[in-house]
JSON list of C-alpha atoms in Angstrom, two decimals:
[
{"chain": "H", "resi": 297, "resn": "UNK", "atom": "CA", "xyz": [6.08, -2.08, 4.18]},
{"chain": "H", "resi": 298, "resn": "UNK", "atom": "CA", "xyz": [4.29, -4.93, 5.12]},
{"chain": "H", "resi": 299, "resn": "UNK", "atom": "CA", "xyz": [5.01, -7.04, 8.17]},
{"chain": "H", "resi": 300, "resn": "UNK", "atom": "CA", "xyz": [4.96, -10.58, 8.16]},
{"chain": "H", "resi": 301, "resn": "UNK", "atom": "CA", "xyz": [2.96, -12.70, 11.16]},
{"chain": "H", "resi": 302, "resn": "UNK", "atom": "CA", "xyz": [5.22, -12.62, 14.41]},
{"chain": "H", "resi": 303, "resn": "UNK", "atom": "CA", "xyz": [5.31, -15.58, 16.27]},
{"chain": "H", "resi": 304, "resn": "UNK", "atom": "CA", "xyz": [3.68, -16.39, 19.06]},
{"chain": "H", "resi": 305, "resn": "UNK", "atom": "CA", "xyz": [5.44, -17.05, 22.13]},
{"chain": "H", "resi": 306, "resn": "UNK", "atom": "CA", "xyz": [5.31, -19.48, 24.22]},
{"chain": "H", "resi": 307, "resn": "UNK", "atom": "CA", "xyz": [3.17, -19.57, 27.36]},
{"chain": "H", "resi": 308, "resn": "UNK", "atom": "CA", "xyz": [5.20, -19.25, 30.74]},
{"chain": "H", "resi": 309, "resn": "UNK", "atom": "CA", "xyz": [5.41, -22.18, 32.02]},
{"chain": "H", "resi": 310, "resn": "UNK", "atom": "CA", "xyz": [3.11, -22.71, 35.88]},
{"chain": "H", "resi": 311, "resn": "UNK", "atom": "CA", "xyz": [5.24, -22.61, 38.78]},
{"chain": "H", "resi": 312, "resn": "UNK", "atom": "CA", "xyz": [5.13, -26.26, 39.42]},
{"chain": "H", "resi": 313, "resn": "UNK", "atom": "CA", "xyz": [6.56, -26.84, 35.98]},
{"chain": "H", "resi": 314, "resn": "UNK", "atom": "CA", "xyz": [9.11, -24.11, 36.75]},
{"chain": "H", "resi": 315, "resn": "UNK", "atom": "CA", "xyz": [9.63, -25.61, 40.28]},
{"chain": "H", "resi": 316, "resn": "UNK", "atom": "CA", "xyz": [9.88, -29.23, 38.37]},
{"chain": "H", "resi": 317, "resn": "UNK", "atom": "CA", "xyz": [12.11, -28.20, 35.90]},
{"chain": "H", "resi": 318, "resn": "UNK", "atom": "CA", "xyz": [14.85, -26.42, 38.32]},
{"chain": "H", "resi": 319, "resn": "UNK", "atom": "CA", "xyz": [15.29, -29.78, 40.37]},
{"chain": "H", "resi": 320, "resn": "UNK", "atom": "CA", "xyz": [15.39, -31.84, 37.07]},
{"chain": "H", "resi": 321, "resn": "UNK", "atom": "CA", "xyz": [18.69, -29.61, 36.18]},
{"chain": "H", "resi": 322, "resn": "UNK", "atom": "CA", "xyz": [19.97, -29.72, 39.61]},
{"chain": "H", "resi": 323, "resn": "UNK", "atom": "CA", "xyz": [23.02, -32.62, 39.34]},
{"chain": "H", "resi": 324, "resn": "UNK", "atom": "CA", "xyz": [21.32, -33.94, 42.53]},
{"chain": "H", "resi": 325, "resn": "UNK", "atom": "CA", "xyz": [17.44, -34.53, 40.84]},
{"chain": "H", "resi": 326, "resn": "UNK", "atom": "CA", "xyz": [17.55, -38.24, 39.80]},
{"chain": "H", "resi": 327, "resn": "UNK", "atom": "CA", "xyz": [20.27, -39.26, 42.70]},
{"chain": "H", "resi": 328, "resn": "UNK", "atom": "CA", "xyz": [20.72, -37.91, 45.81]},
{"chain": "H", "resi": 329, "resn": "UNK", "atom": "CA", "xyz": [23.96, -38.71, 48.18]},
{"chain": "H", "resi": 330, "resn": "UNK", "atom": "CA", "xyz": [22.02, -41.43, 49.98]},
{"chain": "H", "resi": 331, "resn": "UNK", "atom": "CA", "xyz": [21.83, -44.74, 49.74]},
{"chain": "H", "resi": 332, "resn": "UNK", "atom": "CA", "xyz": [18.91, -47.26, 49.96]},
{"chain": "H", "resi": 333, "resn": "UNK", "atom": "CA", "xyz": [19.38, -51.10, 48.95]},
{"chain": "H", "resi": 334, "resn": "UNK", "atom": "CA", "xyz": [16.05, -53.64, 49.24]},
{"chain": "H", "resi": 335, "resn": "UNK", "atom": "CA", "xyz": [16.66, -57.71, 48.53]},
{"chain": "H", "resi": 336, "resn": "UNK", "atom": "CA", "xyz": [13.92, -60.05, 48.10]},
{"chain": "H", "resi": 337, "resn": "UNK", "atom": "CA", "xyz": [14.82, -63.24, 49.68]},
{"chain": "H", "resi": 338, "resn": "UNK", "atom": "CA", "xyz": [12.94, -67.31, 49.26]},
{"chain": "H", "resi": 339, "resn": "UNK", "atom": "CA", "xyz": [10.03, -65.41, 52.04]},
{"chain": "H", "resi": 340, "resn": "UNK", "atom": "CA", "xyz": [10.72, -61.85, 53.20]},
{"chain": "H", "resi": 341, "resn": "UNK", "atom": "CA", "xyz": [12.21, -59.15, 51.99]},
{"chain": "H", "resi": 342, "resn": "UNK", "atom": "CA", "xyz": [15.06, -57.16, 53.56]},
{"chain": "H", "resi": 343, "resn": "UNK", "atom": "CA", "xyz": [15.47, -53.03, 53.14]},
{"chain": "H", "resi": 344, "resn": "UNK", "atom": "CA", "xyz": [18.11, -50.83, 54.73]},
{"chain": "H", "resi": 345, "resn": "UNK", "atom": "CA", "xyz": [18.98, -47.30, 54.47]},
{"chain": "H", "resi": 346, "resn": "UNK", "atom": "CA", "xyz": [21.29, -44.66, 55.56]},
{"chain": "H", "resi": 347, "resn": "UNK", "atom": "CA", "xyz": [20.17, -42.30, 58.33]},
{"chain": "H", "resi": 348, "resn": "UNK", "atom": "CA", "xyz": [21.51, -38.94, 57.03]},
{"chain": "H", "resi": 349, "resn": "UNK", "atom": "CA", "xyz": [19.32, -35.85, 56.19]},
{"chain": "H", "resi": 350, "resn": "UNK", "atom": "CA", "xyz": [21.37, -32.95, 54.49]},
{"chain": "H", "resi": 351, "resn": "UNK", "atom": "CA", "xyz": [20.85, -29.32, 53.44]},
{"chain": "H", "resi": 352, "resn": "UNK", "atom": "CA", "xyz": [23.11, -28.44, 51.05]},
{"chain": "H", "resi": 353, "resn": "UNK", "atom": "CA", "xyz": [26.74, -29.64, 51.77]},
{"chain": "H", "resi": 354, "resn": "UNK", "atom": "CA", "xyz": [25.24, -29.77, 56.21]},
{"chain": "H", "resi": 355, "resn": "UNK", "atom": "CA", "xyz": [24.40, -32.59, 57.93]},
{"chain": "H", "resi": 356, "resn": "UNK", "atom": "CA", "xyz": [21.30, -32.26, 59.97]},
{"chain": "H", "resi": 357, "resn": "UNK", "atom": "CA", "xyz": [20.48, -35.61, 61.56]},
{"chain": "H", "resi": 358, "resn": "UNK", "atom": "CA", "xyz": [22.56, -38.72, 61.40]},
{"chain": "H", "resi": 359, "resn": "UNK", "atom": "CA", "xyz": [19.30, -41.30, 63.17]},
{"chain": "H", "resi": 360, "resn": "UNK", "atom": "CA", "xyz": [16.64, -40.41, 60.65]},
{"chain": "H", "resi": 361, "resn": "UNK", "atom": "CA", "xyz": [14.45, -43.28, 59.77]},
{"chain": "H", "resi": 362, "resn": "UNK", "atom": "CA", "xyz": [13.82, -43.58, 56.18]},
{"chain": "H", "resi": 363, "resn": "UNK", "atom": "CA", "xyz": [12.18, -46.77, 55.73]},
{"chain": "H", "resi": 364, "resn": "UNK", "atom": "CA", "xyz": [8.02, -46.63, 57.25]},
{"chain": "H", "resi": 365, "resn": "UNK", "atom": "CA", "xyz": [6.13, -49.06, 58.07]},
{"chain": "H", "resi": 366, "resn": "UNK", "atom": "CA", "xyz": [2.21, -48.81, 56.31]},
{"chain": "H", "resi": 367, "resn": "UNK", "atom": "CA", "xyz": [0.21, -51.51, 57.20]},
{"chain": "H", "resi": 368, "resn": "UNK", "atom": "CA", "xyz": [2.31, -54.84, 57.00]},
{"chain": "H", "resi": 369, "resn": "UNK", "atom": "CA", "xyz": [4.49, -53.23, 54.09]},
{"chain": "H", "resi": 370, "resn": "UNK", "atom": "CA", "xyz": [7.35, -51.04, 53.91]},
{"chain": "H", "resi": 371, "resn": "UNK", "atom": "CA", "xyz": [8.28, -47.54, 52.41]},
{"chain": "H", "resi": 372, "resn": "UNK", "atom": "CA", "xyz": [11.45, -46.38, 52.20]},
{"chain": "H", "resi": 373, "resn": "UNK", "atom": "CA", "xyz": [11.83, -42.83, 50.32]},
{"chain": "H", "resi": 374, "resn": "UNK", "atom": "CA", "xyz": [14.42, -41.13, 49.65]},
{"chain": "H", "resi": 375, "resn": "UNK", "atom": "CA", "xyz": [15.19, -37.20, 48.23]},
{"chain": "H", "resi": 376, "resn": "UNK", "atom": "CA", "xyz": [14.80, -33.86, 50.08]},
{"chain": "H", "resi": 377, "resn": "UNK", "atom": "CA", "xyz": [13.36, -34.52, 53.93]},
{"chain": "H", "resi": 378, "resn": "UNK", "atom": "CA", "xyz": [10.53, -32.51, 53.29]},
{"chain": "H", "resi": 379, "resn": "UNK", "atom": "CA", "xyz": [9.08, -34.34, 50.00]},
{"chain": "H", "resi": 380, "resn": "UNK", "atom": "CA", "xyz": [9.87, -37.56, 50.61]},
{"chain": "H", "resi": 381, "resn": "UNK", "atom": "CA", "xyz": [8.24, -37.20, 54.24]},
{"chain": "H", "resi": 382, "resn": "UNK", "atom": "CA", "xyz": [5.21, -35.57, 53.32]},
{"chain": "H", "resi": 383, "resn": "UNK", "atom": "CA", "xyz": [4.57, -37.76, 50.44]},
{"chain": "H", "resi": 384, "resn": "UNK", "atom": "CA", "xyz": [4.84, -40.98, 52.63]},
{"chain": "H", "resi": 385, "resn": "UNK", "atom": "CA", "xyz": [3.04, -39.52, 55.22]},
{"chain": "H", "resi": 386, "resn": "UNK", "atom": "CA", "xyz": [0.10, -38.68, 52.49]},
{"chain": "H", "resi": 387, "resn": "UNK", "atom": "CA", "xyz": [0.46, -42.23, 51.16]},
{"chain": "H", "resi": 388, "resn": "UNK", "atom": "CA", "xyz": [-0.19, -43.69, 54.40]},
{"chain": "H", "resi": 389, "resn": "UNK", "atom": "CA", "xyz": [-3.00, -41.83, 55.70]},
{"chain": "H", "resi": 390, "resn": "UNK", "atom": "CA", "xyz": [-4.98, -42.37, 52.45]},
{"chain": "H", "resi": 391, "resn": "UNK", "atom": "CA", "xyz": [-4.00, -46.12, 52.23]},
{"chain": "H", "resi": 392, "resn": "UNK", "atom": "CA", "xyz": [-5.25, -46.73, 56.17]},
{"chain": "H", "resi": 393, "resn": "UNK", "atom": "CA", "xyz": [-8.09, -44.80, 55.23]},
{"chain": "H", "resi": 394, "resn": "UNK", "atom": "CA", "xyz": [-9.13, -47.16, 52.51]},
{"chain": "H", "resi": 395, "resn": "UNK", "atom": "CA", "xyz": [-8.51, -49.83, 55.09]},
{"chain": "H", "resi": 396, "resn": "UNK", "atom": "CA", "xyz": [-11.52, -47.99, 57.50]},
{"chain": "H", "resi": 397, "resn": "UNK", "atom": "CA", "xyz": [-13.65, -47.50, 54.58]},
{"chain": "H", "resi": 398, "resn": "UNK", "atom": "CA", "xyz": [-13.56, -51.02, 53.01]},
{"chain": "H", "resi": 399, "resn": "UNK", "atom": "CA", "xyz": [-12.32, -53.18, 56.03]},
{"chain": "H", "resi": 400, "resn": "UNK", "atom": "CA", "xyz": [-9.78, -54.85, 53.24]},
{"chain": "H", "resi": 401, "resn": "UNK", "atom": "CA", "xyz": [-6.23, -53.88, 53.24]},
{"chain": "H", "resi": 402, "resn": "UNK", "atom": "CA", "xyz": [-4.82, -53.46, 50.09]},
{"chain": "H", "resi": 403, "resn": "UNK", "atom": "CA", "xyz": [-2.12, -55.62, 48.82]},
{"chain": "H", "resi": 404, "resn": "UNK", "atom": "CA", "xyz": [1.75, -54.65, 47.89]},
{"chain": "H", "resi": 405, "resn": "UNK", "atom": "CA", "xyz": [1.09, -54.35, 44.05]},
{"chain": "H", "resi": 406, "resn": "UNK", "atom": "CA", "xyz": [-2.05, -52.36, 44.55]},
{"chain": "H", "resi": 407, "resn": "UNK", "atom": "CA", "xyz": [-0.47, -50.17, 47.27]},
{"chain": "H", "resi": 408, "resn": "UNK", "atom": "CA", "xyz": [2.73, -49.74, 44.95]},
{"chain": "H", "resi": 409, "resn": "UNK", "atom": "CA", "xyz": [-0.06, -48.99, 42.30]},
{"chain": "H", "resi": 410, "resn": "UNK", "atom": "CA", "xyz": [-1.83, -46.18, 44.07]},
{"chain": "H", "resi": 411, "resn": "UNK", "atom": "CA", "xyz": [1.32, -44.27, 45.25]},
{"chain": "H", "resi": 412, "resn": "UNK", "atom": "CA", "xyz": [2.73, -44.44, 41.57]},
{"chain": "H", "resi": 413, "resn": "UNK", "atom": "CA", "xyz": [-0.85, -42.94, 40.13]},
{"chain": "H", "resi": 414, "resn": "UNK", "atom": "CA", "xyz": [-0.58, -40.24, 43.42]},
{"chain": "H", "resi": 415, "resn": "UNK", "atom": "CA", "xyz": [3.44, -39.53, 42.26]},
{"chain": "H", "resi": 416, "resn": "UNK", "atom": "CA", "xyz": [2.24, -39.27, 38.34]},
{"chain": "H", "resi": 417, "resn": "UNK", "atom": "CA", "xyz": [-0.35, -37.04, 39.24]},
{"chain": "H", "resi": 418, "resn": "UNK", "atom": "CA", "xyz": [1.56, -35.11, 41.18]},
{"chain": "H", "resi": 419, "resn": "UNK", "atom": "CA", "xyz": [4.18, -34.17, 38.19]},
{"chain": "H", "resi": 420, "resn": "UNK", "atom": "CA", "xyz": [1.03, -32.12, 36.62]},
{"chain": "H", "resi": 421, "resn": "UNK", "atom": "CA", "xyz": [1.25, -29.61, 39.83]},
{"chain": "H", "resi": 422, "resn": "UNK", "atom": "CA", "xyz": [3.36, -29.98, 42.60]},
{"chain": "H", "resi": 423, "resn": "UNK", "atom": "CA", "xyz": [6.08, -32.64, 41.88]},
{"chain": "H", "resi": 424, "resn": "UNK", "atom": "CA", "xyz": [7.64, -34.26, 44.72]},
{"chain": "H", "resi": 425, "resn": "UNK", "atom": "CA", "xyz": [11.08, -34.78, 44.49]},
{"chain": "H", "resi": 426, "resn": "UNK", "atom": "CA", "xyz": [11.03, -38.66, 46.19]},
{"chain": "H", "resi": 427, "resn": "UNK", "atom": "CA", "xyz": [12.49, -41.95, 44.54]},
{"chain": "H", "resi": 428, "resn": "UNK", "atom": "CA", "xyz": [11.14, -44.97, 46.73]},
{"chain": "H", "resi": 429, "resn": "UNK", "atom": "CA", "xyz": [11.48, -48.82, 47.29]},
{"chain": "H", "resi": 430, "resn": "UNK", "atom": "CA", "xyz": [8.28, -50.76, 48.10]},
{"chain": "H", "resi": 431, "resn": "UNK", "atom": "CA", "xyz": [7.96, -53.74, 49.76]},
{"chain": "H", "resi": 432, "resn": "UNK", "atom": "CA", "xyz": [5.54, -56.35, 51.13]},
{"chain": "H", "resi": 433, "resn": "UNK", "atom": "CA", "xyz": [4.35, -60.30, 51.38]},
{"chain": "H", "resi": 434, "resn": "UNK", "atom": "CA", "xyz": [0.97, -61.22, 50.65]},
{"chain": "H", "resi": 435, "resn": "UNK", "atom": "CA", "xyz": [-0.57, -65.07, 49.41]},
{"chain": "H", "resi": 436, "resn": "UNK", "atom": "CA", "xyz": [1.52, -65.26, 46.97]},
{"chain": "H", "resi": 437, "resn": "UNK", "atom": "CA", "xyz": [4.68, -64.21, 48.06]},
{"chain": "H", "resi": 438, "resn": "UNK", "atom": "CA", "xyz": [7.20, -61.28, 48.74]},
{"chain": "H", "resi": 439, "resn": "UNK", "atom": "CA", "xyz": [7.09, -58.37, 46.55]},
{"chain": "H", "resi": 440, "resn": "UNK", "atom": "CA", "xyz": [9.49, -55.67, 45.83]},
{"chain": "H", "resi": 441, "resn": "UNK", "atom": "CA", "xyz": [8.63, -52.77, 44.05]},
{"chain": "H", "resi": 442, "resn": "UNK", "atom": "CA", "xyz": [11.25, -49.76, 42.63]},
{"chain": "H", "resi": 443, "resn": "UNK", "atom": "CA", "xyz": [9.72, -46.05, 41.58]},
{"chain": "H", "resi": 444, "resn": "UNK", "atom": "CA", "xyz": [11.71, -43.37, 40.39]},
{"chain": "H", "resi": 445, "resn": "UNK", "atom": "CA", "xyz": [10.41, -39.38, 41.41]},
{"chain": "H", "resi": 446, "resn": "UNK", "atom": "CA", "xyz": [9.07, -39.12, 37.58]},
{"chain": "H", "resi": 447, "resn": "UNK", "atom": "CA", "xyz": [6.78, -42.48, 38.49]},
{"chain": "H", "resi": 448, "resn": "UNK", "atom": "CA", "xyz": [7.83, -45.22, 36.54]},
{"chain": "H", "resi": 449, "resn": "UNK", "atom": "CA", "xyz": [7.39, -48.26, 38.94]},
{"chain": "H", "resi": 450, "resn": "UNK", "atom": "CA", "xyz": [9.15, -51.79, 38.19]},
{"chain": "H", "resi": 451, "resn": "UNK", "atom": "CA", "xyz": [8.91, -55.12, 39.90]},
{"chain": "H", "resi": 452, "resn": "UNK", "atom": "CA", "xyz": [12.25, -56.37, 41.02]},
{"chain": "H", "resi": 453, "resn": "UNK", "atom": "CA", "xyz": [14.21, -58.67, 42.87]},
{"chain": "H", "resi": 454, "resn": "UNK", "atom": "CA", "xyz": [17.01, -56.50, 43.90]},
{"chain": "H", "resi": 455, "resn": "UNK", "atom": "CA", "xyz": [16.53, -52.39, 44.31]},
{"chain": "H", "resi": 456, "resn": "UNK", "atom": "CA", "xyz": [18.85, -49.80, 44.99]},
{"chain": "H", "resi": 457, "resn": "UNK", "atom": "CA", "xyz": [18.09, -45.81, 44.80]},
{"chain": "H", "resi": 458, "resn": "UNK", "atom": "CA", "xyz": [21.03, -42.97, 45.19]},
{"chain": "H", "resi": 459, "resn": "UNK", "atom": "CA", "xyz": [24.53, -42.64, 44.66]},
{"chain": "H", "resi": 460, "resn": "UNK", "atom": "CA", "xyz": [24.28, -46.20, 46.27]},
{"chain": "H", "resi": 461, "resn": "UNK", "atom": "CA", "xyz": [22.84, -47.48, 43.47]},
{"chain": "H", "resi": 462, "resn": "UNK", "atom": "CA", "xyz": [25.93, -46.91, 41.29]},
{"chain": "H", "resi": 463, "resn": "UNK", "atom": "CA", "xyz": [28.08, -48.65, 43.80]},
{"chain": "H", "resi": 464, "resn": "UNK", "atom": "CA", "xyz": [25.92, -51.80, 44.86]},
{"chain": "H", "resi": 465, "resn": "UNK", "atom": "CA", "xyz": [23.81, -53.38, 41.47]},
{"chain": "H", "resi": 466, "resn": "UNK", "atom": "CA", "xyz": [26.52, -55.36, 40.19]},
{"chain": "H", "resi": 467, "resn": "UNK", "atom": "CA", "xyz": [27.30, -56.54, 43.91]},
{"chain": "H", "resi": 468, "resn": "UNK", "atom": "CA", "xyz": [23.31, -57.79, 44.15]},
{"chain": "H", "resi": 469, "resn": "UNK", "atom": "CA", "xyz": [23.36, -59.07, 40.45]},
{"chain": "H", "resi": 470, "resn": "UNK", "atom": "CA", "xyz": [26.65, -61.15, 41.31]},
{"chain": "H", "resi": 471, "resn": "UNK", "atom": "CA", "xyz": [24.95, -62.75, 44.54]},
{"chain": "H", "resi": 472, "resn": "UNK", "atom": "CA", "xyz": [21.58, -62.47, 44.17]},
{"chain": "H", "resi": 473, "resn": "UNK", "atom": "CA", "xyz": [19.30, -66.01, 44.01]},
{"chain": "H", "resi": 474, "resn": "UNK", "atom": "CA", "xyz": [16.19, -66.97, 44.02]},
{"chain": "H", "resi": 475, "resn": "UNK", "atom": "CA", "xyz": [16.43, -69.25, 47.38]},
{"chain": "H", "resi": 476, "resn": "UNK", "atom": "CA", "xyz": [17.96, -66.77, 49.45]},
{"chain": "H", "resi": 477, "resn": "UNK", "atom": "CA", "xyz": [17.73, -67.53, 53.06]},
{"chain": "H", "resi": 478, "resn": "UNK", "atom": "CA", "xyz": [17.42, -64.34, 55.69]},
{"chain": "H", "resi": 479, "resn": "UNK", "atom": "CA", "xyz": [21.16, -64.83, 56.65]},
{"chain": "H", "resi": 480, "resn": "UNK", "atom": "CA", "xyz": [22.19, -64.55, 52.40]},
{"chain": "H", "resi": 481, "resn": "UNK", "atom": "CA", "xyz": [20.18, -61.74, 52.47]},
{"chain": "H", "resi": 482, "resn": "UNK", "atom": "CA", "xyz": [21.43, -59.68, 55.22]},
{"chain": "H", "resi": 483, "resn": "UNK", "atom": "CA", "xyz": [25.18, -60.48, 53.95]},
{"chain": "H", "resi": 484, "resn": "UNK", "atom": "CA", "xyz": [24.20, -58.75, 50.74]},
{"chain": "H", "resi": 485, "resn": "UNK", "atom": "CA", "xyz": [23.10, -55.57, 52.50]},
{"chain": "H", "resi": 486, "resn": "UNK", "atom": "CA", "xyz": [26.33, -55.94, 54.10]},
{"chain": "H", "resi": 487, "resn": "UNK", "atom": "CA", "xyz": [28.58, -55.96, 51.49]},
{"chain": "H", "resi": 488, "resn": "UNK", "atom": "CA", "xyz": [26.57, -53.10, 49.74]},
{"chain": "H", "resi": 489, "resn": "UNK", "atom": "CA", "xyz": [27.44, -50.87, 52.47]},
{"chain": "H", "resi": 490, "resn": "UNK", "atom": "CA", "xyz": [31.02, -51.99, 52.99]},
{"chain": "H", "resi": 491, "resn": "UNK", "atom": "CA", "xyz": [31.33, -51.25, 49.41]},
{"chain": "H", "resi": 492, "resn": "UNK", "atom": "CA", "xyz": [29.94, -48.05, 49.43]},
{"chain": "H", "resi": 493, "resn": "UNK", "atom": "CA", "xyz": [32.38, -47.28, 52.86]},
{"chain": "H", "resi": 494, "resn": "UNK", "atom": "CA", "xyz": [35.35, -48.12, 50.25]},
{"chain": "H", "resi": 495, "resn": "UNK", "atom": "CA", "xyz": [34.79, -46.86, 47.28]},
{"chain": "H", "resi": 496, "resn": "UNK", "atom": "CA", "xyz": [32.37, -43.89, 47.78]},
{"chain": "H", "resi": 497, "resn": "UNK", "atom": "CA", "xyz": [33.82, -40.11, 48.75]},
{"chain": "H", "resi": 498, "resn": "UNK", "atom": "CA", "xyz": [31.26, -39.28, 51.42]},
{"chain": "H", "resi": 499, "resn": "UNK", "atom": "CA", "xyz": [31.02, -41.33, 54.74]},
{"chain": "H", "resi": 500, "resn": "UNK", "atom": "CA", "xyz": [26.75, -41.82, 55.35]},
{"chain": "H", "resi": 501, "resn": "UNK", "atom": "CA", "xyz": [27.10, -42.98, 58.34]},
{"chain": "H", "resi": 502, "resn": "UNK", "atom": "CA", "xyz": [25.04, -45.68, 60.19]},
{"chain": "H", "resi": 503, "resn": "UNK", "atom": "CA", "xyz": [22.30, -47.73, 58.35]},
{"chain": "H", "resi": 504, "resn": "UNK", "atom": "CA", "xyz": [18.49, -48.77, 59.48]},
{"chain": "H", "resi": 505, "resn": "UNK", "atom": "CA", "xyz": [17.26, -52.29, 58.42]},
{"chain": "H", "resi": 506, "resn": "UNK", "atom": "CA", "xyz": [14.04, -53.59, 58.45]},
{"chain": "H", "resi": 507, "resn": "UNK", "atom": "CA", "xyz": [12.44, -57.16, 56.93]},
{"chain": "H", "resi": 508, "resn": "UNK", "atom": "CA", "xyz": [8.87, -57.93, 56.05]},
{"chain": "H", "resi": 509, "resn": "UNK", "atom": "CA", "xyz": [7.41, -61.73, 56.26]},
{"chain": "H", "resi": 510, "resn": "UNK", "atom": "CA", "xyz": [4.66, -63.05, 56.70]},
{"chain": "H", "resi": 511, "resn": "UNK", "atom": "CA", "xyz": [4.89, -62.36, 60.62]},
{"chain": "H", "resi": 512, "resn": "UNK", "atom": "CA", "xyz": [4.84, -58.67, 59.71]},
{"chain": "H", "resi": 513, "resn": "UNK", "atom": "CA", "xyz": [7.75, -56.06, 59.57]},
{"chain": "H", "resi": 514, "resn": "UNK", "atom": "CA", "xyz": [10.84, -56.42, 62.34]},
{"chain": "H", "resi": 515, "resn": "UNK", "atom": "CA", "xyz": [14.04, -54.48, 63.01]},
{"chain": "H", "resi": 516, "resn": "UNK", "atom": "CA", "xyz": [17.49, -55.88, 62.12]},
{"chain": "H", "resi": 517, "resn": "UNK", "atom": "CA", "xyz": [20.79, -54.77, 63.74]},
{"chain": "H", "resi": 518, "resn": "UNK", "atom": "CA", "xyz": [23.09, -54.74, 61.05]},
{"chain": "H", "resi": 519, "resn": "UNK", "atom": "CA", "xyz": [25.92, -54.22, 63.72]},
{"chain": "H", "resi": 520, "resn": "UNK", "atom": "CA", "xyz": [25.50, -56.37, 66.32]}
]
């Protein structure tokens, strides 16, 4: 009796691939219940965020900052506190550091360029779960940058990561231009989150706001 060639099973897959692949089933992998919206405007660019961190259906703080400042530009990440933390914080030590070593600073596109080869990179071994919004001026003009946790990295004129996202693109598509002044701008953001306070389930609370030009990065009450 002669036994044909068994086949060969697959290798187990590393932990980080195991680790990767559990979060890219979870319903919460590609969109998380937060809510980040970014507008390039004529000069500047505007970003706000929500200032909720979760663990599973608990709300731990309601005045976290999502949106850092790294030299002149802005980060805002969002997806589990721990990832999208660490990651930033890793992105910003090694971009100040190539600021020491070279005595340039790098501009938005190449920063947004680095922290997409770091996120790719990191999908090989230990993924970080983080979807982010990039934003800066330099010489020739604002920049706004969108990157999704799996790295792909467009420029845009209008960005939006979370359940926010589903609520708020066709709001930014309707009244987006390229002349926007600082006060169009900020009425955008403004609707986004009124919208989301209608039509979305969960209440996320308070929102940060920040705006880059070519002054540098300053806070915006969105309440006052």
């Amino acid at each position: 009796h002669r036994v044909g060639p068994q086949p060969v099973p697959a290798p187990r897959p590393a932990p980080a691939s195991r680790r990767a692949a559990r979060r890219a089933s979870h319903p919460s992998a590609a969109m998380g219940t937060e809510a980040m919206f970014a507008v390039k405007g004529k000069d500047f660019v505007i970003v706000a965020a929500d200032q909720q961190t979760t663990f599973s259906v608990i709300k731990m703080k309601d005045d976290y900052q999502k949106i850092t400042e790294v030299e002149g530009k802005l980060f805002a990440a969002s997806g589990p506190t721990a990832d999208a933390s660490n990651f930033v914080e890793f992105v910003e030590k090694n971009i100040r550091l190539h600021t020491l070593r070279t005595g340039q600073r790098l501009t938005t596109k190449a920063a947004a360029n680095f922290t997409r080869n770091e996120l790719a990179h990191s999908l090989r071994k230990g993924p970080y779960q983080t979807d982010m919004i990039i934003a800066g001026v330099d010489e020739d003009g604002p920049q706004l940058y969108i990157m999704d946790y799996l790295a792909s990295m467009e420029k845009v004129n209008k960005a939006a990561h979370g359940y926010g996202a589903m609520f708020t693109f066709g709001l930014m598509d309707r009244y987006w231009n390229n002349d926007l002044n600082f006060e169009q701008a900020k009425d955008i953001i403004k609707k986004c989150i009124a919208e989301l306070e209608t039509r979305f389930v969960i209440d996320l609370g308070k929102y940060s706001c920040k705006v880059v030009d070519k002054n540098g990065v300053r806070t915006v009450d969105l309440y006052a």
